[in-house]
Amino acid sequence: MEYTTLGNTGTTVSKLCFGTWRFGRETSGVVETDREEAYELLDAAWDHGINFIDTANVYGDPNGTSEQWIGDWLADRGHHREDLVIASKVYFPFDGRGEPGPNDSGLGRKHIRAQIEGTLERLGTDYLDLYYIHRWDEETPIEETLSVLSELVREGKVHYLGASSMAAWQLTKALWTSDVEGLERFDVTQPMVNAAHYDAVGDYLDVCADQELAVCPYSPLGGGLLTGKYDRTEDGAIEAPDGSRASLDDMFEEYYATEQAWDVLEAVEDVADELEATPAQVSLRWLIDQDRFTCVPIVGARTSDQLAENVGAVDLELDDEQFARIESARTDDE
């Protein structure tokens, strides 16, 4: 494994982050990753040298399951907390205590205070390395949100702050508010970015580059499309393996499998053939090689073999022409 400094912070992380959003998650009645499988994946991540783990208070059914399993794994394996960088999130309605009440969502002081305590208890730790706001809250002034998050930093419950999906102007407003009010800033972002996904986050990434924010993309393989495991039939439909994202999610084709995405996949597969690598490895390396900002993709492998394949991206080297070929495929309007 190789390591990098997480943006403008003083924390060092593996060049891949392990995402646990599948832990305990039910899709169409199917549990995507059960407890035993979660332990196996965490063991594999540890063995590969991945020290960066991403979760959220709402991951799993019921919410909190992912955090609980990570905390149990830490205790059962006896790993030292300081050897791991753990990130979690807050915003969405939380059902871990039953039906969510009127204050069980959003970014108000009451909800954030309640959720950080639950997150720390489930993880079995007294601090988070990184705490994201999962979305922008239209109902709560950003000053209130940043104020309570700053308190958590000063109390030692959180080291750094992060922001997930939102508009570029919202991220800019939050950073400006922090600077003007003397509050803690966001140091890390988590948008959906992959080689096949382009226009929607361009301005957002410009802000990250200008403000030296680290980018930890979720869905770095386009929901699995950039692994090359899906085929397109003559009538334009998708052939998907049983149990894959495309077979479980009716929105997959509309959200990920655009014409542009298929063009990008073709370029990725050509580069993979040249390097004797897999499309997934090339796609991840393309993200790691972003030079405008620190980019640490979040991989959500479902098996230890998939995780091992993902880790192989760290050993790849894309030359300038190969990198540009993929970039051209994703930005070519024709």
GROMACS .gro file of C-alpha atoms in nm:
model
  334
    1MET     CA    1   0.000   0.000   0.000
    2GLU     CA    2   0.103   0.358  -0.061
    3TYR     CA    3   0.001   0.649   0.160
    4THR     CA    4  -0.069   1.018   0.113
    5THR     CA    5  -0.146   1.321   0.325
    6LEU     CA    6  -0.521   1.384   0.334
    7GLY     CA    7  -0.538   1.718   0.156
    8ASN     CA    8  -0.431   2.010   0.370
    9THR     CA    9  -0.455   1.813   0.697
   10GLY     CA   10  -0.174   1.652   0.892
   11THR     CA   11  -0.322   1.302   0.867
   12THR     CA   12  -0.178   1.026   0.648
   13VAL     CA   13  -0.411   0.777   0.481
   14SER     CA   14  -0.386   0.487   0.242
   15LYS     CA   15  -0.441   0.581  -0.123
   16LEU     CA   16  -0.764   0.383  -0.113
   17CYS     CA   17  -1.038   0.418   0.147
   18PHE     CA   18  -1.258   0.120   0.235
   19GLY     CA   19  -1.629   0.203   0.223
   20THR     CA   20  -1.878   0.012   0.439
   21TRP     CA   21  -2.213   0.135   0.308
   22ARG     CA   22  -2.312  -0.222   0.214
   23PHE     CA   23  -2.271  -0.353   0.569
   24GLY     CA   24  -2.612  -0.478   0.681
   25ARG     CA   25  -2.785  -0.304   0.389
   26GLU     CA   26  -3.094  -0.472   0.248
   27THR     CA   27  -3.181  -0.426  -0.120
   28SER     CA   28  -3.493  -0.597  -0.251
   29GLY     CA   29  -3.486  -0.822   0.057
   30VAL     CA   30  -3.121  -0.920   0.002
   31VAL     CA   31  -2.856  -0.833   0.262
   32GLU     CA   32  -2.564  -0.708   0.054
   33THR     CA   33  -2.295  -0.774   0.319
   34ASP     CA   34  -2.371  -0.970   0.635
   35ARG     CA   35  -2.174  -0.955   0.960
   36GLU     CA   36  -1.938  -1.244   0.881
   37GLU     CA   37  -1.864  -1.103   0.536
   38ALA     CA   38  -1.808  -0.758   0.689
   39TYR     CA   39  -1.543  -0.899   0.923
   40GLU     CA   40  -1.372  -1.079   0.633
   41LEU     CA   41  -1.361  -0.757   0.431
   42LEU     CA   42  -1.229  -0.551   0.721
   43ASP     CA   43  -0.961  -0.816   0.782
   44ALA     CA   44  -0.866  -0.804   0.415
   45ALA     CA   45  -0.851  -0.423   0.415
   46TRP     CA   46  -0.625  -0.435   0.720
   47ASP     CA   47  -0.400  -0.699   0.562
   48HIS     CA   48  -0.366  -0.486   0.246
   49GLY     CA   49  -0.257  -0.186   0.450
   50ILE     CA   50  -0.576   0.018   0.411
   51ASN     CA   51  -0.596   0.238   0.720
   52PHE     CA   52  -0.887   0.462   0.610
   53ILE     CA   53  -1.243   0.339   0.677
   54ASP     CA   54  -1.559   0.523   0.572
   55THR     CA   55  -1.902   0.474   0.726
   56ALA     CA   56  -2.213   0.675   0.821
   57ASN     CA   57  -2.471   0.675   1.096
   58VAL     CA   58  -2.742   0.563   0.851
   59TYR     CA   59  -2.554   0.274   0.687
   60GLY     CA   60  -2.724  -0.060   0.745
   61ASP     CA   61  -3.071  -0.183   0.835
   62PRO     CA   62  -3.144  -0.067   1.097
   63ASN     CA   63  -2.934   0.247   1.078
   64GLY     CA   64  -2.612   0.227   1.277
   65THR     CA   65  -2.542  -0.135   1.182
   66SER     CA   66  -2.229  -0.053   0.982
   67GLU     CA   67  -2.079   0.155   1.265
   68GLN     CA   68  -2.165  -0.116   1.518
   69TRP     CA   69  -1.997  -0.389   1.317
   70ILE     CA   70  -1.683  -0.179   1.268
   71GLY     CA   71  -1.668  -0.112   1.641
   72ASP     CA   72  -1.720  -0.480   1.722
   73TRP     CA   73  -1.451  -0.579   1.473
   74LEU     CA   74  -1.203  -0.334   1.628
   75ALA     CA   75  -1.268  -0.476   1.974
   76ASP     CA   76  -1.265  -0.841   1.863
   77ARG     CA   77  -0.944  -0.810   1.664
   78GLY     CA   78  -0.768  -0.595   1.924
   79HIS     CA   79  -0.643  -0.341   1.672
   80HIS     CA   80  -0.513  -0.013   1.812
   81ARG     CA   81  -0.751   0.273   1.741
   82GLU     CA   82  -0.461   0.501   1.647
   83ASP     CA   83  -0.373   0.273   1.355
   84LEU     CA   84  -0.696   0.359   1.175
   85VAL     CA   85  -0.848   0.674   1.029
   86ILE     CA   86  -1.227   0.650   1.065
   87ALA     CA   87  -1.482   0.875   0.898
   88SER     CA   88  -1.857   0.890   0.956
   89LYS     CA   89  -2.144   1.120   0.854
   90VAL     CA   90  -2.457   1.295   0.975
   91TYR     CA   91  -2.771   1.440   0.813
   92PHE     CA   92  -3.029   1.182   0.703
   93PRO     CA   93  -3.320   1.060   0.920
   94PHE     CA   94  -3.187   0.804   1.169
   95ASP     CA   95  -3.405   0.500   1.243
   96GLY     CA   96  -3.167   0.321   1.479
   97ARG     CA   97  -3.393   0.406   1.774
   98GLY     CA   98  -3.716   0.326   1.590
   99GLU     CA   99  -3.931   0.555   1.378
  100PRO     CA  100  -3.736   0.883   1.330
  101GLY     CA  101  -3.880   1.180   1.521
  102PRO     CA  102  -3.889   1.544   1.409
  103ASN     CA  103  -3.535   1.610   1.536
  104ASP     CA  104  -3.383   1.286   1.408
  105SER     CA  105  -3.252   1.439   1.085
  106GLY     CA  106  -3.081   1.747   0.947
  107LEU     CA  107  -2.784   1.951   1.061
  108GLY     CA  108  -2.925   2.134   1.359
  109ARG     CA  109  -2.743   2.139   1.692
  110LYS     CA  110  -2.976   1.889   1.861
  111HIS     CA  111  -2.948   1.625   1.588
  112ILE     CA  112  -2.570   1.655   1.543
  113ARG     CA  113  -2.511   1.637   1.919
  114ALA     CA  114  -2.728   1.326   1.951
  115GLN     CA  115  -2.578   1.153   1.648
  116ILE     CA  116  -2.212   1.206   1.733
  117GLU     CA  117  -2.269   1.040   2.070
  118GLY     CA  118  -2.441   0.742   1.908
  119THR     CA  119  -2.172   0.712   1.641
  120LEU     CA  120  -1.889   0.715   1.896
  121GLU     CA  121  -2.067   0.459   2.116
  122ARG     CA  122  -2.127   0.219   1.828
  123LEU     CA  123  -1.770   0.251   1.702
  124GLY     CA  124  -1.634   0.205   2.054
  125THR     CA  125  -1.415   0.514   2.032
  126ASP     CA  126  -1.404   0.858   2.188
  127TYR     CA  127  -1.326   1.046   1.867
  128LEU     CA  128  -1.370   1.047   1.489
  129ASP     CA  129  -1.085   1.136   1.259
  130LEU     CA  130  -1.327   1.283   1.005
  131TYR     CA  131  -1.693   1.386   1.034
  132TYR     CA  132  -1.887   1.464   0.715
  133ILE     CA  133  -2.213   1.644   0.668
  134HIS     CA  134  -2.388   1.394   0.441
  135ARG     CA  135  -2.589   1.658   0.253
  136TRP     CA  136  -2.668   2.031   0.269
  137ASP     CA  137  -2.950   2.126   0.507
  138GLU     CA  138  -3.181   2.388   0.357
  139GLU     CA  139  -3.363   2.435   0.690
  140THR     CA  140  -3.067   2.504   0.919
  141PRO     CA  141  -2.838   2.809   0.891
  142ILE     CA  142  -2.490   2.698   0.795
  143GLU     CA  143  -2.359   2.910   1.084
  144GLU     CA  144  -2.537   2.684   1.334
  145THR     CA  145  -2.407   2.369   1.169
  146LEU     CA  146  -2.048   2.492   1.154
  147SER     CA  147  -2.069   2.624   1.510
  148VAL     CA  148  -2.165   2.290   1.662
  149LEU     CA  149  -1.914   2.104   1.440
  150SER     CA  150  -1.642   2.344   1.555
  151GLU     CA  151  -1.736   2.268   1.915
  152LEU     CA  152  -1.689   1.897   1.847
  153VAL     CA  153  -1.342   1.963   1.709
  154ARG     CA  154  -1.246   2.175   2.008
  155GLU     CA  155  -1.380   1.911   2.246
  156GLY     CA  156  -1.163   1.647   2.080
  157LYS     CA  157  -1.457   1.438   1.956
  158VAL     CA  158  -1.374   1.512   1.592
  159HIS     CA  159  -1.040   1.589   1.426
  160TYR     CA  160  -1.143   1.716   1.083
  161LEU     CA  161  -1.464   1.816   0.906
  162GLY     CA  162  -1.587   1.699   0.568
  163ALA     CA  163  -1.867   1.774   0.324
  164SER     CA  164  -2.034   1.524   0.093
  165SER     CA  165  -2.266   1.599  -0.199
  166MET     CA  166  -2.385   1.957  -0.245
  167ALA     CA  167  -2.371   2.240  -0.498
  168ALA     CA  168  -2.045   2.424  -0.554
  169TRP     CA  169  -2.199   2.749  -0.429
  170GLN     CA  170  -2.304   2.580  -0.105
  171LEU     CA  171  -1.954   2.448  -0.043
  172THR     CA  172  -1.815   2.795  -0.119
  173LYS     CA  173  -2.065   2.957   0.119
  174ALA     CA  174  -1.968   2.716   0.398
  175LEU     CA  175  -1.596   2.785   0.352
  176TRP     CA  176  -1.657   3.162   0.343
  177THR     CA  177  -1.867   3.139   0.661
  178SER     CA  178  -1.592   2.949   0.839
  179ASP     CA  179  -1.333   3.209   0.742
  180VAL     CA  180  -1.549   3.509   0.837
  181GLU     CA  181  -1.682   3.364   1.164
  182GLY     CA  182  -1.359   3.201   1.279
  183LEU     CA  183  -1.510   2.851   1.263
  184GLU     CA  184  -1.353   2.520   1.163
  185ARG     CA  185  -1.338   2.461   0.785
  186PHE     CA  186  -1.420   2.160   0.575
  187ASP     CA  187  -1.092   1.991   0.479
  188VAL     CA  188  -1.229   1.689   0.288
  189THR     CA  189  -1.513   1.637   0.040
  190GLN     CA  190  -1.700   1.327  -0.076
  191PRO     CA  191  -1.879   1.380  -0.408
  192MET     CA  192  -1.967   1.113  -0.661
  193VAL     CA  193  -1.677   1.119  -0.906
  194ASN     CA  194  -1.556   0.857  -1.152
  195ALA     CA  195  -1.410   0.850  -1.499
  196ALA     CA  196  -1.754   0.817  -1.655
  197HIS     CA  197  -1.927   1.087  -1.450
  198TYR     CA  198  -1.843   1.438  -1.564
  199ASP     CA  199  -2.050   1.757  -1.584
  200ALA     CA  200  -2.245   1.741  -1.257
  201VAL     CA  201  -1.948   1.799  -1.026
  202GLY     CA  202  -1.713   2.008  -1.238
  203ASP     CA  203  -1.766   2.335  -1.050
  204TYR     CA  204  -1.757   2.152  -0.716
  205LEU     CA  205  -1.416   2.005  -0.798
  206ASP     CA  206  -1.291   2.349  -0.905
  207VAL     CA  207  -1.367   2.471  -0.552
  208CYS     CA  208  -1.185   2.173  -0.403
  209ALA     CA  209  -0.879   2.242  -0.616
  210ASP     CA  210  -0.875   2.613  -0.536
  211GLN     CA  211  -0.922   2.562  -0.161
  212GLU     CA  212  -0.686   2.262  -0.134
  213LEU     CA  213  -0.959   2.026  -0.017
  214ALA     CA  214  -0.905   1.651  -0.040
  215VAL     CA  215  -1.157   1.459  -0.254
  216CYS     CA  216  -1.270   1.111  -0.148
  217PRO     CA  217  -1.504   1.004  -0.429
  218TYR     CA  218  -1.783   0.757  -0.369
  219SER     CA  219  -1.892   0.527  -0.652
  220PRO     CA  220  -1.545   0.552  -0.814
  221LEU     CA  221  -1.630   0.260  -1.044
  222GLY     CA  222  -1.961   0.399  -1.164
  223GLY     CA  223  -2.174   0.152  -0.971
  224GLY     CA  224  -1.965  -0.131  -1.115
  225LEU     CA  225  -1.995  -0.025  -1.479
  226LEU     CA  226  -1.623   0.058  -1.497
  227THR     CA  227  -1.528  -0.291  -1.380
  228GLY     CA  228  -1.625  -0.418  -1.724
  229LYS     CA  229  -1.862  -0.681  -1.584
  230TYR     CA  230  -2.164  -0.545  -1.770
  231ASP     CA  231  -2.237  -0.590  -2.139
  232ARG     CA  232  -2.469  -0.396  -2.366
  233THR     CA  233  -2.706  -0.594  -2.585
  234GLU     CA  234  -2.795  -0.505  -2.944
  235ASP     CA  235  -3.114  -0.333  -2.829
  236GLY     CA  236  -2.921  -0.118  -2.579
  237ALA     CA  237  -3.018  -0.309  -2.264
  238ILE     CA  238  -2.770  -0.416  -1.996
  239GLU     CA  239  -2.666  -0.773  -1.929
  240ALA     CA  240  -2.588  -0.788  -1.557
  241PRO     CA  241  -2.462  -1.074  -1.338
  242ASP     CA  242  -2.701  -1.195  -1.068
  243GLY     CA  243  -2.664  -1.000  -0.745
  244SER     CA  244  -2.482  -0.710  -0.913
  245ARG     CA  245  -2.588  -0.348  -0.871
  246ALA     CA  246  -2.752  -0.338  -1.213
  247SER     CA  247  -2.961  -0.646  -1.134
  248LEU     CA  248  -3.073  -0.507  -0.796
  249ASP     CA  249  -3.126  -0.140  -0.875
  250ASP     CA  250  -3.384  -0.028  -1.132
  251MET     CA  251  -3.218   0.316  -1.148
  252PHE     CA  252  -2.879   0.180  -1.252
  253GLU     CA  253  -2.924   0.218  -1.627
  254GLU     CA  254  -3.047   0.576  -1.606
  255TYR     CA  255  -2.794   0.684  -1.343
  256TYR     CA  256  -2.473   0.514  -1.455
  257ALA     CA  257  -2.502   0.354  -1.800
  258THR     CA  258  -2.505   0.666  -2.018
  259GLU     CA  259  -2.374   0.673  -2.374
  260GLN     CA  260  -2.076   0.870  -2.248
  261ALA     CA  261  -2.008   0.606  -1.982
  262TRP     CA  262  -1.990   0.328  -2.239
  263ASP     CA  263  -1.739   0.536  -2.440
  264VAL     CA  264  -1.528   0.586  -2.128
  265LEU     CA  265  -1.543   0.215  -2.050
  266GLU     CA  266  -1.411   0.137  -2.397
  267ALA     CA  267  -1.113   0.368  -2.341
  268VAL     CA  268  -1.053   0.223  -1.994
  269GLU     CA  269  -1.061  -0.132  -2.129
  270ASP     CA  270  -0.810  -0.043  -2.403
  271VAL     CA  271  -0.569   0.099  -2.144
  272ALA     CA  272  -0.625  -0.204  -1.920
  273ASP     CA  273  -0.527  -0.435  -2.205
  274GLU     CA  274  -0.208  -0.238  -2.261
  275LEU     CA  275  -0.113  -0.257  -1.893
  276GLU     CA  276  -0.232  -0.614  -1.840
  277ALA     CA  277  -0.457  -0.481  -1.567
  278THR     CA  278  -0.831  -0.482  -1.507
  279PRO     CA  279  -1.069  -0.198  -1.597
  280ALA     CA  280  -1.141  -0.144  -1.227
  281GLN     CA  281  -0.771  -0.096  -1.152
  282VAL     CA  282  -0.728   0.151  -1.436
  283SER     CA  283  -1.037   0.347  -1.332
  284LEU     CA  284  -0.916   0.375  -0.972
  285ARG     CA  285  -0.563   0.469  -1.077
  286TRP     CA  286  -0.704   0.743  -1.301
  287LEU     CA  287  -0.865   0.897  -0.992
  288ILE     CA  288  -0.559   0.855  -0.771
  289ASP     CA  289  -0.352   1.035  -1.038
  290GLN     CA  290  -0.561   1.354  -1.029
  291ASP     CA  291  -0.310   1.634  -0.988
  292ARG     CA  292  -0.538   1.926  -0.895
  293PHE     CA  293  -0.622   1.783  -0.554
  294THR     CA  294  -0.551   1.484  -0.333
  295CYS     CA  295  -0.789   1.211  -0.449
  296VAL     CA  296  -0.853   0.902  -0.235
  297PRO     CA  297  -1.125   0.680  -0.391
  298ILE     CA  298  -1.365   0.496  -0.160
  299VAL     CA  299  -1.390   0.133  -0.269
  300GLY     CA  300  -1.692  -0.069  -0.162
  301ALA     CA  301  -1.583  -0.419  -0.259
  302ARG     CA  302  -1.827  -0.702  -0.186
  303THR     CA  303  -1.565  -0.979  -0.164
  304SER     CA  304  -1.204  -1.012  -0.055
  305ASP     CA  305  -1.108  -1.096  -0.414
  306GLN     CA  306  -1.268  -0.774  -0.539
  307LEU     CA  307  -1.083  -0.577  -0.272
  308ALA     CA  308  -0.752  -0.738  -0.370
  309GLU     CA  309  -0.819  -0.640  -0.730
  310ASN     CA  310  -0.895  -0.281  -0.624
  311VAL     CA  311  -0.573  -0.262  -0.422
  312GLY     CA  312  -0.383  -0.360  -0.738
  313ALA     CA  313  -0.457  -0.010  -0.869
  314VAL     CA  314  -0.191   0.128  -0.636
  315ASP     CA  315   0.080  -0.058  -0.828
  316LEU     CA  316  -0.024   0.071  -1.172
  317GLU     CA  317   0.132   0.358  -1.364
  318LEU     CA  318  -0.065   0.540  -1.632
  319ASP     CA  319   0.143   0.741  -1.876
  320ASP     CA  320   0.030   1.086  -1.986
  321GLU     CA  321  -0.120   0.957  -2.311
  322GLN     CA  322  -0.325   0.688  -2.139
  323PHE     CA  323  -0.453   0.932  -1.878
  324ALA     CA  324  -0.545   1.182  -2.151
  325ARG     CA  325  -0.720   0.916  -2.359
  326ILE     CA  326  -0.960   0.842  -2.075
  327GLU     CA  327  -1.006   1.215  -2.007
  328SER     CA  328  -1.088   1.273  -2.374
  329ALA     CA  329  -1.352   0.998  -2.375
  330ARG     CA  330  -1.529   1.147  -2.075
  331THR     CA  331  -1.532   1.505  -2.207
  332ASP     CA  332  -1.606   1.444  -2.575
  333ASP     CA  333  -1.955   1.581  -2.641
  334GLU     CA  334  -1.973   1.395  -2.970
   0.00000   0.00000   0.00000
